[in-house]
Short mmCIF file of C-alpha atoms in Angstrom, two decimals:
data_model
loop_
_atom_site.label_atom_id
_atom_site.label_comp_id
_atom_site.label_asym_id
_atom_site.label_seq_id
_atom_site.Cartn_x
_atom_site.Cartn_y
_atom_site.Cartn_z
CA ASN N 1 0.00 0.00 0.00
CA ALA N 2 2.64 2.57 -0.99
CA GLY N 3 0.26 5.19 -2.47
CA VAL N 4 2.20 8.43 -3.00
CA THR N 5 5.85 8.39 -1.96
CA GLN N 6 7.92 11.54 -1.56
CA THR N 7 11.63 11.87 -0.91
CA PRO N 8 13.45 13.33 0.88
CA LYS N 9 11.35 14.02 3.99
CA PHE N 10 13.70 16.76 5.18
CA GLN N 11 16.25 18.90 3.36
CA VAL N 12 18.34 21.94 4.22
CA LEU N 13 19.75 23.99 1.35
CA LYS N 14 21.85 27.11 1.01
CA THR N 15 20.59 29.97 -1.12
CA GLY N 16 21.40 29.32 -4.77
CA GLN N 17 21.65 25.53 -4.50
CA SER N 18 19.51 23.29 -6.64
CA MET N 19 17.67 20.13 -5.72
CA THR N 20 14.93 17.78 -6.83
CA LEU N 21 12.02 16.52 -4.75
CA GLN N 22 10.98 13.09 -5.93
CA CYS N 23 7.40 11.87 -6.11
CA ALA N 24 6.10 8.49 -7.20
CA GLN N 25 2.62 6.96 -7.13
CA ASP N 26 1.57 3.38 -7.70
CA MET N 27 -2.18 3.90 -8.19
CA ASN N 28 -1.99 4.46 -11.96
CA HIS N 29 -3.44 7.96 -11.51
CA GLU N 30 -3.37 10.27 -14.48
CA TYR N 31 -3.24 13.46 -12.44
CA MET N 32 -0.34 14.50 -10.27
CA SER N 33 0.39 17.81 -8.61
CA TRP N 34 2.73 19.63 -6.25
CA TYR N 35 1.56 21.93 -3.44
CA ARG N 36 3.40 23.98 -0.91
CA GLN N 37 2.02 24.62 2.55
CA ASP N 38 2.94 27.72 4.51
CA PRO N 39 1.52 28.79 7.90
CA GLY N 40 -1.85 30.53 7.55
CA MET N 41 -2.00 30.04 3.79
CA GLY N 42 -3.35 26.56 3.30
CA LEU N 43 -1.99 24.60 0.32
CA ARG N 44 -1.04 26.42 -2.86
CA LEU N 45 -0.66 24.68 -6.20
CA ILE N 46 2.79 24.91 -7.79
CA HIS N 47 2.54 22.69 -10.90
CA TYR N 48 0.33 19.89 -12.05
CA SER N 49 0.17 17.22 -14.74
CA VAL N 50 -2.79 15.55 -16.42
CA GLY N 51 -0.74 12.74 -17.91
CA ALA N 52 2.71 11.70 -19.06
CA GLY N 53 4.30 14.42 -21.16
CA ILE N 54 1.79 17.11 -20.09
CA THR N 55 2.42 19.67 -17.36
CA ASP N 56 1.00 23.07 -16.49
CA GLN N 57 1.52 25.87 -14.00
CA GLY N 58 -0.46 26.39 -10.85
CA GLU N 59 -0.79 29.46 -8.61
CA VAL N 60 2.87 29.78 -7.54
CA PRO N 61 5.12 28.26 -10.24
CA ASN N 62 8.03 30.70 -10.18
CA GLY N 63 11.34 29.10 -9.21
CA TYR N 64 10.13 25.55 -9.83
CA ASN N 65 10.28 23.17 -12.78
CA VAL N 66 8.54 19.86 -13.35
CA SER N 67 8.47 17.08 -15.91
CA ARG N 68 6.34 13.97 -16.33
CA SER N 69 8.09 11.34 -18.38
CA THR N 70 6.13 8.43 -16.88
CA THR N 71 2.70 8.02 -15.30
CA GLU N 72 4.30 7.09 -11.98
CA ASP N 73 6.83 9.88 -11.42
CA PHE N 74 6.50 13.64 -11.07
CA PRO N 75 9.70 15.30 -9.76
CA LEU N 76 9.83 18.94 -8.66
CA ARG N 77 13.05 20.83 -9.32
CA LEU N 78 14.29 23.94 -7.54
CA LEU N 79 16.87 25.47 -9.86
CA SER N 80 18.28 28.14 -7.52
CA ALA N 81 16.82 27.91 -4.03
CA ALA N 82 15.72 31.06 -2.21
CA PRO N 83 14.70 31.54 1.45
CA SER N 84 11.13 32.24 0.23
CA GLN N 85 10.98 28.61 -0.85
CA THR N 86 11.27 27.39 2.73
CA SER N 87 8.07 25.42 3.10
CA VAL N 88 6.48 22.00 3.37
CA TYR N 89 5.91 20.45 -0.04
CA PHE N 90 3.22 17.88 -0.81
CA CYS N 91 2.91 15.77 -3.89
CA ALA N 92 -0.55 14.44 -4.69
CA SER N 93 -2.22 12.25 -7.26
CA SER N 94 -5.79 11.68 -8.27
CA SER N 95 -8.02 9.79 -10.60
CA ILE N 96 -10.63 11.56 -12.69
CA THR N 97 -12.94 11.84 -9.62
CA GLY N 98 -10.75 14.59 -8.21
CA GLU N 99 -10.12 13.13 -4.75
CA LEU N 100 -6.46 13.83 -4.05
CA PHE N 101 -4.16 11.37 -2.32
CA PHE N 102 -1.20 13.07 -0.70
CA GLY N 103 2.34 12.04 0.04
CA GLU N 104 3.67 12.55 3.55
CA GLY N 105 5.38 15.83 2.72
CA SER N 106 8.92 17.16 2.37
CA ARG N 107 10.10 19.87 4.74
CA LEU N 108 12.56 22.17 2.98
CA THR N 109 14.61 24.88 4.66
CA VAL N 110 16.62 27.34 2.60
CA LEU N 111 19.25 29.29 4.52
CA GLU B 1 -9.75 35.30 -8.67
CA ASP B 2 -10.91 31.99 -7.23
CA LYS B 3 -11.06 32.04 -3.45
CA VAL B 4 -11.85 29.66 -0.59
CA VAL B 5 -12.16 31.08 2.93
CA GLN B 6 -12.42 29.03 6.11
CA SER B 7 -13.52 30.13 9.53
CA PRO B 8 -12.62 30.14 12.27
CA LEU B 9 -8.88 29.85 11.68
CA SER B 10 -8.39 28.35 15.11
CA LEU B 11 -10.76 26.73 17.62
CA VAL B 12 -10.19 25.23 21.06
CA VAL B 13 -12.96 23.21 22.71
CA HIS B 14 -13.38 20.56 25.39
CA GLU B 15 -13.81 16.89 24.72
CA GLY B 16 -17.46 16.09 24.13
CA ASP B 17 -18.34 19.45 22.61
CA THR B 18 -19.85 19.81 19.14
CA VAL B 19 -18.03 22.00 16.62
CA THR B 20 -18.99 23.54 13.30
CA LEU B 21 -16.33 24.54 10.79
CA ASN B 22 -17.17 26.86 7.92
CA CYS B 23 -16.01 27.11 4.34
CA SER B 24 -17.15 29.71 1.82
CA TYR B 25 -16.03 29.91 -1.77
CA GLU B 26 -16.03 32.02 -4.90
CA VAL B 27 -14.83 30.00 -7.88
CA THR B 28 -15.62 29.67 -11.56
CA ASN B 29 -16.87 26.36 -12.94
CA PHE B 30 -17.48 24.73 -9.57
CA ARG B 31 -17.43 20.93 -9.66
CA SER B 32 -17.12 19.74 -6.07
CA LEU B 33 -16.05 20.71 -2.57
CA LEU B 34 -13.77 18.48 -0.54
CA TRP B 35 -12.88 18.30 3.14
CA TYR B 36 -9.56 16.94 4.37
CA LYS B 37 -8.15 16.29 7.84
CA GLN B 38 -4.46 16.95 8.42
CA GLU B 39 -2.78 15.66 11.55
CA LYS B 40 0.99 15.56 11.58
CA LYS B 41 1.66 14.71 7.98
CA ALA B 42 -0.40 14.29 4.83
CA PRO B 43 -3.99 15.50 4.53
CA THR B 44 -6.46 12.63 4.48
CA PHE B 45 -9.75 12.72 2.62
CA LEU B 46 -13.01 13.11 4.54
CA PHE B 47 -15.83 14.09 2.17
CA MET B 48 -16.57 15.16 -1.37
CA LEU B 49 -19.76 17.18 -1.91
CA THR B 50 -21.21 17.91 -5.30
CA SER B 51 -24.94 18.39 -4.73
CA SER B 52 -26.56 21.08 -2.68
CA GLY B 53 -28.50 20.12 0.44
CA ILE B 54 -27.38 16.50 0.66
CA GLU B 55 -25.59 15.67 3.90
CA LYS B 56 -22.58 13.39 3.85
CA LYS B 57 -22.01 11.54 7.11
CA SER B 58 -19.26 9.37 8.54
CA GLY B 59 -19.57 8.48 12.19
CA ARG B 60 -19.46 11.68 14.23
CA LEU B 61 -18.54 13.81 11.23
CA SER B 62 -21.02 15.26 8.78
CA SER B 63 -20.92 17.88 6.07
CA ILE B 64 -23.36 19.72 3.86
CA LEU B 65 -23.05 22.00 0.85
CA ASP B 66 -25.15 25.05 -0.06
CA LYS B 67 -24.46 25.89 -3.70
CA LYS B 68 -26.80 28.87 -3.68
CA GLU B 69 -25.06 30.61 -0.81
CA LEU B 70 -21.64 29.17 -1.78
CA PHE B 71 -20.62 27.57 1.50
CA SER B 72 -20.17 24.30 3.28
CA ILE B 73 -20.03 23.29 6.93
CA LEU B 74 -18.29 20.42 8.63
CA ASN B 75 -19.83 19.27 11.91
CA ILE B 76 -18.12 17.11 14.49
CA THR B 77 -20.23 15.88 17.39
CA ALA B 78 -19.02 14.42 20.70
CA THR B 79 -15.47 15.54 19.92
CA GLN B 80 -12.49 13.45 21.04
CA THR B 81 -8.83 14.39 21.47
CA GLY B 82 -8.10 12.42 18.30
CA ASP B 83 -10.14 14.97 16.35
CA SER B 84 -7.43 17.56 17.00
CA ALA B 85 -6.07 18.47 13.55
CA ILE B 86 -6.11 21.05 10.81
CA TYR B 87 -9.25 20.75 8.70
CA LEU B 88 -8.87 21.83 5.09
CA CYS B 89 -11.59 22.77 2.66
CA ALA B 90 -10.88 22.70 -1.07
CA VAL B 91 -12.87 23.35 -4.22
CA ASP B 92 -12.46 21.45 -7.47
CA ARG B 93 -13.23 23.24 -10.72
CA GLN B 94 -14.50 21.74 -13.94
CA GLY B 95 -12.09 21.32 -16.76
CA ALA B 96 -8.94 21.35 -14.69
CA GLN B 97 -7.37 19.36 -11.91
CA LYS B 98 -6.66 22.36 -9.80
CA LEU B 99 -7.94 22.25 -6.26
CA VAL B 100 -8.11 25.61 -4.52
CA PHE B 101 -7.60 25.27 -0.77
CA GLY B 102 -8.72 27.45 2.09
CA GLN B 103 -6.33 28.44 4.88
CA GLY B 104 -7.46 25.63 7.13
CA THR B 105 -9.00 25.56 10.60
CA ARG B 106 -6.78 24.37 13.43
CA LEU B 107 -8.99 22.46 15.86
CA THR B 108 -7.72 21.59 19.33
CA ILE B 109 -9.72 19.30 21.60
CA ASN B 110 -8.73 19.49 25.26
CA PRO B 111 -9.49 16.56 27.57
#
């Protein structure tokens, strides 16, 4: 019962460093998405994908890149980390019904 | 701009009390409203509401949607300490897999 798996769970970066948050799902869901969660602001959509090879921007895409080469995987890349990207990141997947299944989150700190 | 607003943002009650959490929304192409519970890690799905006036119920939790007045409520009766969590409301829009989340309500149940 893996569901949605995110790695790493914790990461500390220095300003300007790059990194990739990995996300994999084993439910054969077409839709995958990345959210960030900041105190008092709920979850905000960064990028999403409706299938392999198709991605689109959400509410807060700046500073992040994504790709979707397979149905299972949807990595999120930070090209040049900034302190404003300190947050908890959630990957999620869903079938066509729209109910999202979330990974356990990745806590990122940018110094 | 699509918007989901939850109230109150924080609530502290005693075990056994009944609580009502509110969610109002202004979105284009509404499809459904979803409630999630978030304890320490990933949000977990509670309810999906698509039709106005039909109550969804699961044990001590229930929820109803009013599509005319654009709001939903989540009721929890006979609260227990295990109900302590952040409760998130989100709205799904037709034609896109883009959930818009509210800020969340942090519920604390004291013994």
